[in-house]
Amino acid sequence: MQFSPAAAVEPDEVLSDPVLEKRARSISEGLRCLVCRNESIDESNAPLARDLRILVRERLVEGDADDEVIEFVVARYGEYVLLKPNSGGSNLVLWLSGPAMLLIAGGVGLAFLRRRSRSVDASSQGLSADEQARLEEILKE
């Protein structure tokens, strides 16, 4: 009998077929416990995690492929259940929005600095002859 100290899989959950059990463990390590948040269902002691482990094993015994089991769980609980979400489709927007916002902020900052340096250069040229004459006239009064 094989024991894993980090796993919360109970003995009554373990499949008799070692190949199916290995596949179940592999799938369980990639699914998030919806109660514990950042633990896989393989590591979690939560009742929901136990139910998900049993569900995964039932689907494997029924003959589902690994991808089919994962698709079934995702269809039931949403993509949040995946510890490593897909980087395609609508998630692609989320993956790209961070770097895009950084580039936009850098562009806005650069434009602000350029505009600011131009305005400082224009104001440091001094007064024109007309402006100087007008200033002297105001100071005499």
mmCIF file of N, CA and C in Angstrom:
data_model
loop_
_atom_site.group_PDB
_atom_site.id
_atom_site.type_symbol
_atom_site.label_atom_id
_atom_site.label_comp_id
_atom_site.label_asym_id
_atom_site.label_seq_id
_atom_site.Cartn_x
_atom_site.Cartn_y
_atom_site.Cartn_z
ATOM 1 N N MET A 1 0.842 -1.187 0.000
ATOM 2 C CA MET A 1 0.000 0.000 0.000
ATOM 3 C C MET A 1 0.878 1.237 0.000
ATOM 4 N N GLN A 2 0.461 2.239 -0.750
ATOM 5 C CA GLN A 2 1.244 3.453 -0.928
ATOM 6 C C GLN A 2 0.580 4.603 -0.183
ATOM 7 N N PHE A 3 1.379 5.368 0.601
ATOM 8 C CA PHE A 3 0.852 6.505 1.342
ATOM 9 C C PHE A 3 1.505 7.776 0.863
ATOM 10 N N SER A 4 0.726 8.827 0.833
ATOM 11 C CA SER A 4 1.245 10.136 0.477
ATOM 12 C C SER A 4 0.897 11.093 1.612
ATOM 13 N N PRO A 5 1.878 11.661 2.303
ATOM 14 C CA PRO A 5 1.586 12.476 3.469
ATOM 15 C C PRO A 5 0.830 13.771 3.159
ATOM 16 N N ALA A 6 0.996 14.326 1.974
ATOM 17 C CA ALA A 6 0.361 15.600 1.647
ATOM 18 C C ALA A 6 -1.077 15.418 1.171
ATOM 19 N N ALA A 7 -1.416 14.218 0.772
ATOM 20 C CA ALA A 7 -2.740 13.997 0.196
ATOM 21 C C ALA A 7 -3.774 13.736 1.286
ATOM 22 N N ALA A 8 -4.983 14.211 1.050
ATOM 23 C CA ALA A 8 -6.068 14.011 1.994
ATOM 24 C C ALA A 8 -6.995 12.895 1.535
ATOM 25 N N VAL A 9 -6.581 12.149 0.539
ATOM 26 C CA VAL A 9 -7.406 11.068 0.015
ATOM 27 C C VAL A 9 -7.546 10.001 1.088
ATOM 28 N N GLU A 10 -8.787 9.647 1.368
ATOM 29 C CA GLU A 10 -9.062 8.658 2.400
ATOM 30 C C GLU A 10 -9.019 7.256 1.795
ATOM 31 N N PRO A 11 -8.704 6.276 2.611
ATOM 32 C CA PRO A 11 -8.549 4.911 2.081
ATOM 33 C C PRO A 11 -9.783 4.376 1.353
ATOM 34 N N ASP A 12 -10.976 4.771 1.793
ATOM 35 C CA ASP A 12 -12.181 4.265 1.130
ATOM 36 C C ASP A 12 -12.401 4.896 -0.245
ATOM 37 N N GLU A 13 -11.643 5.941 -0.573
ATOM 38 C CA GLU A 13 -11.752 6.581 -1.887
ATOM 39 C C GLU A 13 -10.830 5.944 -2.924
ATOM 40 N N VAL A 14 -9.778 5.317 -2.480
ATOM 41 C CA VAL A 14 -8.734 4.806 -3.376
ATOM 42 C C VAL A 14 -9.297 3.696 -4.258
ATOM 43 N N LEU A 15 -9.023 3.804 -5.544
ATOM 44 C CA LEU A 15 -9.472 2.797 -6.509
ATOM 45 C C LEU A 15 -8.570 1.566 -6.455
ATOM 46 N N SER A 16 -9.127 0.421 -6.741
ATOM 47 C CA SER A 16 -8.342 -0.812 -6.704
ATOM 48 C C SER A 16 -7.392 -0.913 -7.898
ATOM 49 N N ASP A 17 -7.740 -0.286 -8.996
ATOM 50 C CA ASP A 17 -6.884 -0.291 -10.180
ATOM 51 C C ASP A 17 -5.830 0.814 -10.027
ATOM 52 N N PRO A 18 -4.544 0.456 -9.920
ATOM 53 C CA PRO A 18 -3.512 1.464 -9.691
ATOM 54 C C PRO A 18 -3.368 2.472 -10.842
ATOM 55 N N VAL A 19 -3.649 2.046 -12.056
ATOM 56 C CA VAL A 19 -3.557 2.958 -13.205
ATOM 57 C C VAL A 19 -4.646 4.025 -13.110
ATOM 58 N N LEU A 20 -5.888 3.607 -12.816
ATOM 59 C CA LEU A 20 -6.977 4.563 -12.657
ATOM 60 C C LEU A 20 -6.736 5.483 -11.458
ATOM 61 N N GLU A 21 -6.187 4.933 -10.379
ATOM 62 C CA GLU A 21 -5.902 5.742 -9.190
ATOM 63 C C GLU A 21 -4.843 6.800 -9.496
ATOM 64 N N LYS A 22 -3.840 6.414 -10.270
ATOM 65 C CA LYS A 22 -2.799 7.369 -10.646
ATOM 66 C C LYS A 22 -3.393 8.489 -11.498
ATOM 67 N N ARG A 23 -4.275 8.140 -12.430
ATOM 68 C CA ARG A 23 -4.943 9.152 -13.258
ATOM 69 C C ARG A 23 -5.820 10.059 -12.392
ATOM 70 N N ALA A 24 -6.529 9.464 -11.429
ATOM 71 C CA ALA A 24 -7.394 10.244 -10.538
ATOM 72 C C ALA A 24 -6.567 11.232 -9.725
ATOM 73 N N ARG A 25 -5.421 10.780 -9.224
ATOM 74 C CA ARG A 25 -4.542 11.669 -8.453
ATOM 75 C C ARG A 25 -4.023 12.798 -9.326
ATOM 76 N N SER A 26 -3.663 12.485 -10.553
ATOM 77 C CA SER A 26 -3.156 13.493 -11.477
ATOM 78 C C SER A 26 -4.216 14.567 -11.754
ATOM 79 N N ILE A 27 -5.441 14.129 -11.971
ATOM 80 C CA ILE A 27 -6.540 15.069 -12.218
ATOM 81 C C ILE A 27 -6.839 15.879 -10.955
ATOM 82 N N SER A 28 -6.871 15.211 -9.819
ATOM 83 C CA SER A 28 -7.193 15.871 -8.548
ATOM 84 C C SER A 28 -6.177 16.943 -8.177
ATOM 85 N N GLU A 29 -4.941 16.758 -8.569
ATOM 86 C CA GLU A 29 -3.909 17.750 -8.261
ATOM 87 C C GLU A 29 -4.107 19.044 -9.048
ATOM 88 N N GLY A 30 -4.844 18.985 -10.160
ATOM 89 C CA GLY A 30 -5.060 20.164 -10.973
ATOM 90 C C GLY A 30 -6.391 20.861 -10.715
ATOM 91 N N LEU A 31 -7.196 20.300 -9.802
ATOM 92 C CA LEU A 31 -8.500 20.895 -9.502
ATOM 93 C C LEU A 31 -8.470 21.592 -8.147
ATOM 94 N N ARG A 32 -8.998 22.798 -8.101
ATOM 95 C CA ARG A 32 -8.999 23.625 -6.892
ATOM 96 C C ARG A 32 -10.148 23.219 -5.973
ATOM 97 N N CYS A 33 -9.856 23.184 -4.681
ATOM 98 C CA CYS A 33 -10.911 23.007 -3.687
ATOM 99 C C CYS A 33 -11.668 24.322 -3.600
ATOM 100 N N LEU A 34 -12.960 24.296 -3.794
ATOM 101 C CA LEU A 34 -13.759 25.516 -3.809
ATOM 102 C C LEU A 34 -13.963 26.085 -2.407
ATOM 103 N N VAL A 35 -13.652 25.311 -1.388
ATOM 104 C CA VAL A 35 -13.766 25.774 -0.012
ATOM 105 C C VAL A 35 -12.434 26.356 0.457
ATOM 106 N N CYS A 36 -11.345 25.654 0.172
ATOM 107 C CA CYS A 36 -10.014 26.047 0.657
ATOM 108 C C CYS A 36 -9.316 27.046 -0.258
ATOM 109 N N ARG A 37 -9.792 27.227 -1.428
ATOM 110 C CA ARG A 37 -9.311 28.174 -2.422
ATOM 111 C C ARG A 37 -7.995 27.781 -3.078
ATOM 112 N N ASN A 38 -6.881 27.809 -2.402
ATOM 113 C CA ASN A 38 -5.601 27.562 -3.074
ATOM 114 C C ASN A 38 -5.009 26.202 -2.758
ATOM 115 N N GLU A 39 -5.843 25.255 -2.461
ATOM 116 C CA GLU A 39 -5.415 23.866 -2.292
ATOM 117 C C GLU A 39 -6.088 23.033 -3.369
ATOM 118 N N SER A 40 -5.404 22.002 -3.785
ATOM 119 C CA SER A 40 -6.039 21.088 -4.728
ATOM 120 C C SER A 40 -7.005 20.197 -3.954
ATOM 121 N N ILE A 41 -7.910 19.571 -4.667
ATOM 122 C CA ILE A 41 -8.848 18.678 -3.983
ATOM 123 C C ILE A 41 -8.119 17.449 -3.463
ATOM 124 N N ASP A 42 -6.943 17.172 -4.005
ATOM 125 C CA ASP A 42 -6.145 16.049 -3.537
ATOM 126 C C ASP A 42 -5.556 16.329 -2.153
ATOM 127 N N GLU A 43 -5.321 17.603 -1.827
ATOM 128 C CA GLU A 43 -4.718 17.982 -0.547
ATOM 129 C C GLU A 43 -5.735 18.387 0.507
ATOM 130 N N SER A 44 -6.947 18.718 0.097
ATOM 131 C CA SER A 44 -7.933 19.302 0.993
ATOM 132 C C SER A 44 -8.726 18.249 1.759
ATOM 133 N N ASN A 45 -9.054 18.585 3.001
ATOM 134 C CA ASN A 45 -9.886 17.712 3.826
ATOM 135 C C ASN A 45 -11.349 18.153 3.839
ATOM 136 N N ALA A 46 -11.696 19.165 3.077
ATOM 137 C CA ALA A 46 -13.067 19.683 3.053
ATOM 138 C C ALA A 46 -14.022 18.635 2.466
ATOM 139 N N PRO A 47 -15.247 18.596 2.970
ATOM 140 C CA PRO A 47 -16.230 17.638 2.437
ATOM 141 C C PRO A 47 -16.476 17.798 0.934
ATOM 142 N N LEU A 48 -16.489 19.046 0.444
ATOM 143 C CA LEU A 48 -16.687 19.263 -0.990
ATOM 144 C C LEU A 48 -15.528 18.681 -1.794
ATOM 145 N N ALA A 49 -14.313 18.813 -1.285
ATOM 146 C CA ALA A 49 -13.152 18.237 -1.972
ATOM 147 C C ALA A 49 -13.279 16.719 -2.038
ATOM 148 N N ARG A 50 -13.741 16.134 -0.956
ATOM 149 C CA ARG A 50 -13.948 14.673 -0.946
ATOM 150 C C ARG A 50 -14.984 14.296 -2.009
ATOM 151 N N ASP A 51 -16.075 15.054 -2.078
ATOM 152 C CA ASP A 51 -17.110 14.776 -3.083
ATOM 153 C C ASP A 51 -16.542 14.886 -4.494
ATOM 154 N N LEU A 52 -15.705 15.887 -4.724
ATOM 155 C CA LEU A 52 -15.095 16.050 -6.049
ATOM 156 C C LEU A 52 -14.126 14.905 -6.358
ATOM 157 N N ARG A 53 -13.354 14.471 -5.369
ATOM 158 C CA ARG A 53 -12.446 13.329 -5.590
ATOM 159 C C ARG A 53 -13.240 12.088 -5.961
ATOM 160 N N ILE A 54 -14.345 11.865 -5.273
ATOM 161 C CA ILE A 54 -15.193 10.702 -5.569
ATOM 162 C C ILE A 54 -15.795 10.839 -6.960
ATOM 163 N N LEU A 55 -16.240 12.053 -7.311
ATOM 164 C CA LEU A 55 -16.802 12.301 -8.647
ATOM 165 C C LEU A 55 -15.775 12.005 -9.733
ATOM 166 N N VAL A 56 -14.550 12.453 -9.543
ATOM 167 C CA VAL A 56 -13.484 12.205 -10.521
ATOM 168 C C VAL A 56 -13.281 10.707 -10.685
ATOM 169 N N ARG A 57 -13.225 9.987 -9.578
ATOM 170 C CA ARG A 57 -13.012 8.535 -9.647
ATOM 171 C C ARG A 57 -14.193 7.821 -10.307
ATOM 172 N N GLU A 58 -15.406 8.275 -10.027
ATOM 173 C CA GLU A 58 -16.582 7.668 -10.658
ATOM 174 C C GLU A 58 -16.546 7.853 -12.171
ATOM 175 N N ARG A 59 -16.184 9.050 -12.611
ATOM 176 C CA ARG A 59 -16.112 9.327 -14.048
ATOM 177 C C ARG A 59 -15.032 8.466 -14.711
ATOM 178 N N LEU A 60 -13.911 8.286 -14.029
ATOM 179 C CA LEU A 60 -12.837 7.451 -14.592
ATOM 180 C C LEU A 60 -13.274 5.993 -14.685
ATOM 181 N N VAL A 61 -13.962 5.509 -13.677
ATOM 182 C CA VAL A 61 -14.444 4.126 -13.686
ATOM 183 C C VAL A 61 -15.456 3.928 -14.812
ATOM 184 N N GLU A 62 -16.248 4.973 -15.103
ATOM 185 C CA GLU A 62 -17.221 4.898 -16.195
ATOM 186 C C GLU A 62 -16.555 4.899 -17.564
ATOM 187 N N GLY A 63 -15.253 5.207 -17.614
ATOM 188 C CA GLY A 63 -14.532 5.151 -18.878
ATOM 189 C C GLY A 63 -14.213 6.492 -19.505
ATOM 190 N N ASP A 64 -14.442 7.580 -18.797
ATOM 191 C CA ASP A 64 -14.119 8.904 -19.338
ATOM 192 C C ASP A 64 -12.611 9.091 -19.431
ATOM 193 N N ALA A 65 -12.201 9.823 -20.439
ATOM 194 C CA ALA A 65 -10.790 10.209 -20.567
ATOM 195 C C ALA A 65 -10.522 11.340 -19.574
ATOM 196 N N ASP A 66 -9.252 11.601 -19.311
ATOM 197 C CA ASP A 66 -8.877 12.647 -18.352
ATOM 198 C C ASP A 66 -9.475 14.002 -18.743
ATOM 199 N N ASP A 67 -9.376 14.352 -20.009
ATOM 200 C CA ASP A 67 -9.913 15.636 -20.487
ATOM 201 C C ASP A 67 -11.433 15.700 -20.310
ATOM 202 N N GLU A 68 -12.098 14.588 -20.527
ATOM 203 C CA GLU A 68 -13.552 14.558 -20.364
ATOM 204 C C GLU A 68 -13.950 14.769 -18.903
ATOM 205 N N VAL A 69 -13.185 14.191 -17.992
ATOM 206 C CA VAL A 69 -13.460 14.371 -16.563
ATOM 207 C C VAL A 69 -13.288 15.838 -16.184
ATOM 208 N N ILE A 70 -12.200 16.437 -16.643
ATOM 209 C CA ILE A 70 -11.939 17.844 -16.331
ATOM 210 C C ILE A 70 -13.027 18.731 -16.932
ATOM 211 N N GLU A 71 -13.416 18.460 -18.182
ATOM 212 C CA GLU A 71 -14.483 19.239 -18.831
ATOM 213 C C GLU A 71 -15.797 19.115 -18.068
ATOM 214 N N PHE A 72 -16.087 17.905 -17.570
ATOM 215 C CA PHE A 72 -17.306 17.682 -16.800
ATOM 216 C C PHE A 72 -17.309 18.521 -15.517
ATOM 217 N N VAL A 73 -16.192 18.516 -14.803
ATOM 218 C CA VAL A 73 -16.093 19.280 -13.552
ATOM 219 C C VAL A 73 -16.152 20.780 -13.839
ATOM 220 N N VAL A 74 -15.476 21.232 -14.895
ATOM 221 C CA VAL A 74 -15.492 22.656 -15.253
ATOM 222 C C VAL A 74 -16.901 23.076 -15.664
ATOM 223 N N ALA A 75 -17.601 22.225 -16.415
ATOM 224 C CA ALA A 75 -18.971 22.546 -16.825
ATOM 225 C C ALA A 75 -19.886 22.681 -15.607
ATOM 226 N N ARG A 76 -19.616 21.921 -14.580
ATOM 227 C CA ARG A 76 -20.444 21.931 -13.383
ATOM 228 C C ARG A 76 -20.098 23.075 -12.429
ATOM 229 N N TYR A 77 -18.795 23.384 -12.272
ATOM 230 C CA TYR A 77 -18.353 24.352 -11.261
ATOM 231 C C TYR A 77 -17.696 25.608 -11.835
ATOM 232 N N GLY A 78 -17.476 25.656 -13.127
ATOM 233 C CA GLY A 78 -16.845 26.826 -13.735
ATOM 234 C C GLY A 78 -15.335 26.683 -13.796
ATOM 235 N N GLU A 79 -14.695 27.583 -14.558
ATOM 236 C CA GLU A 79 -13.239 27.508 -14.748
ATOM 237 C C GLU A 79 -12.453 27.816 -13.482
ATOM 238 N N TYR A 80 -13.112 28.399 -12.491
ATOM 239 C CA TYR A 80 -12.423 28.709 -11.235
ATOM 240 C C TYR A 80 -11.891 27.443 -10.571
ATOM 241 N N VAL A 81 -12.491 26.301 -10.880
ATOM 242 C CA VAL A 81 -12.087 25.051 -10.261
ATOM 243 C C VAL A 81 -10.703 24.591 -10.745
ATOM 244 N N LEU A 82 -10.224 25.162 -11.843
ATOM 245 C CA LEU A 82 -8.906 24.795 -12.360
ATOM 246 C C LEU A 82 -7.819 25.576 -11.634
ATOM 247 N N LEU A 83 -6.810 24.885 -11.112
ATOM 248 C CA LEU A 83 -5.691 25.590 -10.468
ATOM 249 C C LEU A 83 -4.856 26.337 -11.492
ATOM 250 N N LYS A 84 -4.776 25.827 -12.713
ATOM 251 C CA LYS A 84 -4.079 26.510 -13.804
ATOM 252 C C LYS A 84 -5.097 26.752 -14.908
ATOM 253 N N PRO A 85 -5.737 27.942 -14.905
ATOM 254 C CA PRO A 85 -6.779 28.201 -15.895
ATOM 255 C C PRO A 85 -6.236 28.237 -17.319
ATOM 256 N N ASN A 86 -7.118 27.987 -18.254
ATOM 257 C CA ASN A 86 -6.745 28.032 -19.668
ATOM 258 C C ASN A 86 -6.351 29.452 -20.043
ATOM 259 N N SER A 87 -5.410 29.583 -20.963
ATOM 260 C CA SER A 87 -4.974 30.922 -21.379
ATOM 261 C C SER A 87 -5.549 31.305 -22.738
ATOM 262 N N GLY A 88 -6.619 30.686 -23.134
ATOM 263 C CA GLY A 88 -7.245 30.998 -24.411
ATOM 264 C C GLY A 88 -8.659 31.506 -24.213
ATOM 265 N N GLY A 89 -9.287 31.913 -25.293
ATOM 266 C CA GLY A 89 -10.676 32.371 -25.244
ATOM 267 C C GLY A 89 -10.834 33.653 -24.454
ATOM 268 N N SER A 90 -11.856 33.681 -23.608
ATOM 269 C CA SER A 90 -12.121 34.901 -22.834
ATOM 270 C C SER A 90 -11.039 35.145 -21.789
ATOM 271 N N ASN A 91 -10.347 34.106 -21.365
ATOM 272 C CA ASN A 91 -9.251 34.289 -20.406
ATOM 273 C C ASN A 91 -8.075 35.022 -21.033
ATOM 274 N N LEU A 92 -7.967 34.972 -22.351
ATOM 275 C CA LEU A 92 -6.880 35.666 -23.040
ATOM 276 C C LEU A 92 -6.948 37.171 -22.773
ATOM 277 N N VAL A 93 -8.165 37.705 -22.692
ATOM 278 C CA VAL A 93 -8.335 39.124 -22.374
ATOM 279 C C VAL A 93 -7.754 39.417 -20.989
ATOM 280 N N LEU A 94 -8.024 38.551 -20.033
ATOM 281 C CA LEU A 94 -7.494 38.754 -18.678
ATOM 282 C C LEU A 94 -5.980 38.628 -18.644
ATOM 283 N N TRP A 95 -5.438 37.670 -19.375
ATOM 284 C CA TRP A 95 -3.989 37.466 -19.394
ATOM 285 C C TRP A 95 -3.272 38.659 -20.026
ATOM 286 N N LEU A 96 -3.892 39.260 -21.040
ATOM 287 C CA LEU A 96 -3.242 40.359 -21.759
ATOM 288 C C LEU A 96 -3.549 41.741 -21.185
ATOM 289 N N SER A 97 -4.589 41.853 -20.360
ATOM 290 C CA SER A 97 -4.968 43.178 -19.868
ATOM 291 C C SER A 97 -3.914 43.787 -18.949
ATOM 292 N N GLY A 98 -3.234 43.001 -18.141
ATOM 293 C CA GLY A 98 -2.189 43.537 -17.262
ATOM 294 C C GLY A 98 -1.044 44.169 -18.040
ATOM 295 N N PRO A 99 -0.407 43.429 -18.946
ATOM 296 C CA PRO A 99 0.660 44.042 -19.743
ATOM 297 C C PRO A 99 0.163 45.206 -20.601
ATOM 298 N N ALA A 100 -1.063 45.120 -21.113
ATOM 299 C CA ALA A 100 -1.598 46.220 -21.929
ATOM 300 C C ALA A 100 -1.769 47.482 -21.088
ATOM 301 N N MET A 101 -2.267 47.335 -19.876
ATOM 302 C CA MET A 101 -2.427 48.501 -18.992
ATOM 303 C C MET A 101 -1.070 49.100 -18.633
ATOM 304 N N LEU A 102 -0.077 48.257 -18.442
ATOM 305 C CA LEU A 102 1.269 48.748 -18.141
ATOM 306 C C LEU A 102 1.818 49.559 -19.312
ATOM 307 N N LEU A 103 1.636 49.071 -20.531
ATOM 308 C CA LEU A 103 2.101 49.807 -21.711
ATOM 309 C C LEU A 103 1.350 51.124 -21.886
ATOM 310 N N ILE A 104 0.047 51.103 -21.656
ATOM 311 C CA ILE A 104 -0.745 52.334 -21.775
ATOM 312 C C ILE A 104 -0.301 53.354 -20.731
ATOM 313 N N ALA A 105 -0.121 52.908 -19.500
ATOM 314 C CA ALA A 105 0.322 53.822 -18.435
ATOM 315 C C ALA A 105 1.705 54.385 -18.748
ATOM 316 N N GLY A 106 2.603 53.565 -19.276
ATOM 317 C CA GLY A 106 3.928 54.050 -19.661
ATOM 318 C C GLY A 106 3.846 55.092 -20.765
ATOM 319 N N GLY A 107 2.976 54.865 -21.741
ATOM 320 C CA GLY A 107 2.794 55.829 -22.831
ATOM 321 C C GLY A 107 2.224 57.147 -22.335
ATOM 322 N N VAL A 108 1.248 57.088 -21.469
ATOM 323 C CA VAL A 108 0.655 58.312 -20.912
ATOM 324 C C VAL A 108 1.696 59.066 -20.086
ATOM 325 N N GLY A 109 2.471 58.343 -19.278
ATOM 326 C CA GLY A 109 3.517 58.988 -18.476
ATOM 327 C C GLY A 109 4.573 59.642 -19.343
ATOM 328 N N LEU A 110 4.988 58.960 -20.401
ATOM 329 C CA LEU A 110 5.991 59.509 -21.319
ATOM 330 C C LEU A 110 5.461 60.753 -22.024
ATOM 331 N N ALA A 111 4.215 60.710 -22.474
ATOM 332 C CA ALA A 111 3.608 61.874 -23.134
ATOM 333 C C ALA A 111 3.523 63.055 -22.165
ATOM 334 N N PHE A 112 3.172 62.786 -20.916
ATOM 335 C CA PHE A 112 3.094 63.857 -19.916
ATOM 336 C C PHE A 112 4.463 64.489 -19.700
ATOM 337 N N LEU A 113 5.495 63.664 -19.565
ATOM 338 C CA LEU A 113 6.841 64.193 -19.340
ATOM 339 C C LEU A 113 7.335 65.006 -20.533
ATOM 340 N N ARG A 114 7.055 64.558 -21.741
ATOM 341 C CA ARG A 114 7.472 65.308 -22.939
ATOM 342 C C ARG A 114 6.768 66.658 -23.016
ATOM 343 N N ARG A 115 5.470 66.648 -22.769
ATOM 344 C CA ARG A 115 4.696 67.887 -22.824
ATOM 345 C C ARG A 115 5.175 68.860 -21.742
ATOM 346 N N ARG A 116 5.484 68.328 -20.582
ATOM 347 C CA ARG A 116 5.954 69.172 -19.481
ATOM 348 C C ARG A 116 7.313 69.796 -19.798
ATOM 349 N N SER A 117 8.214 69.008 -20.380
ATOM 350 C CA SER A 117 9.539 69.557 -20.701
ATOM 351 C C SER A 117 9.447 70.621 -21.799
ATOM 352 N N ARG A 118 8.533 70.466 -22.741
ATOM 353 C CA ARG A 118 8.352 71.480 -23.785
ATOM 354 C C ARG A 118 7.829 72.787 -23.204
ATOM 355 N N SER A 119 6.905 72.705 -22.256
ATOM 356 C CA SER A 119 6.350 73.929 -21.679
ATOM 357 C C SER A 119 7.386 74.654 -20.834
ATOM 358 N N VAL A 120 8.285 73.939 -20.176
ATOM 359 C CA VAL A 120 9.355 74.568 -19.399
ATOM 360 C C VAL A 120 10.328 75.274 -20.331
ATOM 361 N N ASP A 121 10.644 74.655 -21.468
ATOM 362 C CA ASP A 121 11.549 75.270 -22.443
ATOM 363 C C ASP A 121 10.954 76.556 -23.008
ATOM 364 N N ALA A 122 9.689 76.574 -23.305
ATOM 365 C CA ALA A 122 9.044 77.754 -23.883
ATOM 366 C C ALA A 122 9.003 78.899 -22.877
ATOM 367 N N SER A 123 8.793 78.607 -21.622
ATOM 368 C CA SER A 123 8.680 79.672 -20.630
ATOM 369 C C SER A 123 10.044 80.198 -20.188
ATOM 370 N N SER A 124 11.102 79.497 -20.427
ATOM 371 C CA SER A 124 12.427 79.941 -19.982
ATOM 372 C C SER A 124 13.131 80.836 -21.006
ATOM 373 N N GLN A 125 12.524 81.133 -22.140
ATOM 374 C CA GLN A 125 13.140 81.959 -23.174
ATOM 375 C C GLN A 125 13.178 83.439 -22.785
ATOM 376 N N GLY A 126 12.391 83.859 -21.847
ATOM 377 C CA GLY A 126 12.378 85.258 -21.438
ATOM 378 C C GLY A 126 11.263 86.022 -22.104
ATOM 379 N N LEU A 127 11.246 87.335 -21.864
ATOM 380 C CA LEU A 127 10.179 88.183 -22.383
ATOM 381 C C LEU A 127 10.558 88.734 -23.761
ATOM 382 N N SER A 128 9.545 88.891 -24.573
ATOM 383 C CA SER A 128 9.770 89.547 -25.867
ATOM 384 C C SER A 128 9.947 91.047 -25.615
ATOM 385 N N ALA A 129 10.333 91.801 -26.623
ATOM 386 C CA ALA A 129 10.544 93.250 -26.491
ATOM 387 C C ALA A 129 9.250 93.944 -26.102
ATOM 388 N N ASP A 130 8.128 93.557 -26.709
ATOM 389 C CA ASP A 130 6.839 94.157 -26.371
ATOM 390 C C ASP A 130 6.459 93.867 -24.925
ATOM 391 N N GLU A 131 6.682 92.621 -24.499
ATOM 392 C CA GLU A 131 6.362 92.248 -23.124
ATOM 393 C C GLU A 131 7.252 93.000 -22.133
ATOM 394 N N GLN A 132 8.509 93.165 -22.457
ATOM 395 C CA GLN A 132 9.433 93.889 -21.588
ATOM 396 C C GLN A 132 9.005 95.359 -21.458
ATOM 397 N N ALA A 133 8.603 95.971 -22.553
ATOM 398 C CA ALA A 133 8.158 97.371 -22.537
ATOM 399 C C ALA A 133 6.897 97.511 -21.696
ATOM 400 N N ARG A 134 5.986 96.584 -21.863
ATOM 401 C CA ARG A 134 4.730 96.628 -21.103
ATOM 402 C C ARG A 134 5.021 96.467 -19.610
ATOM 403 N N LEU A 135 5.953 95.589 -19.240
ATOM 404 C CA LEU A 135 6.324 95.371 -17.844
ATOM 405 C C LEU A 135 6.926 96.636 -17.240
ATOM 406 N N GLU A 136 7.813 97.277 -17.965
ATOM 407 C CA GLU A 136 8.421 98.509 -17.467
ATOM 408 C C GLU A 136 7.369 99.606 -17.277
ATOM 409 N N GLU A 137 6.390 99.652 -18.184
ATOM 410 C CA GLU A 137 5.319 100.635 -18.093
ATOM 411 C C GLU A 137 4.484 100.395 -16.826
ATOM 412 N N ILE A 138 4.200 99.114 -16.542
ATOM 413 C CA ILE A 138 3.400 98.771 -15.364
ATOM 414 C C ILE A 138 4.179 99.099 -14.089
ATOM 415 N N LEU A 139 5.461 98.830 -14.079
ATOM 416 C CA LEU A 139 6.271 99.078 -12.887
ATOM 417 C C LEU A 139 6.435 100.560 -12.599
ATOM 418 N N LYS A 140 6.393 101.425 -13.621
ATOM 419 C CA LYS A 140 6.496 102.878 -13.424
ATOM 420 C C LYS A 140 5.260 103.440 -12.742
ATOM 421 N N GLU A 141 4.135 102.849 -12.926
ATOM 422 C CA GLU A 141 2.890 103.362 -12.369
ATOM 423 C C GLU A 141 2.768 103.133 -10.927
#
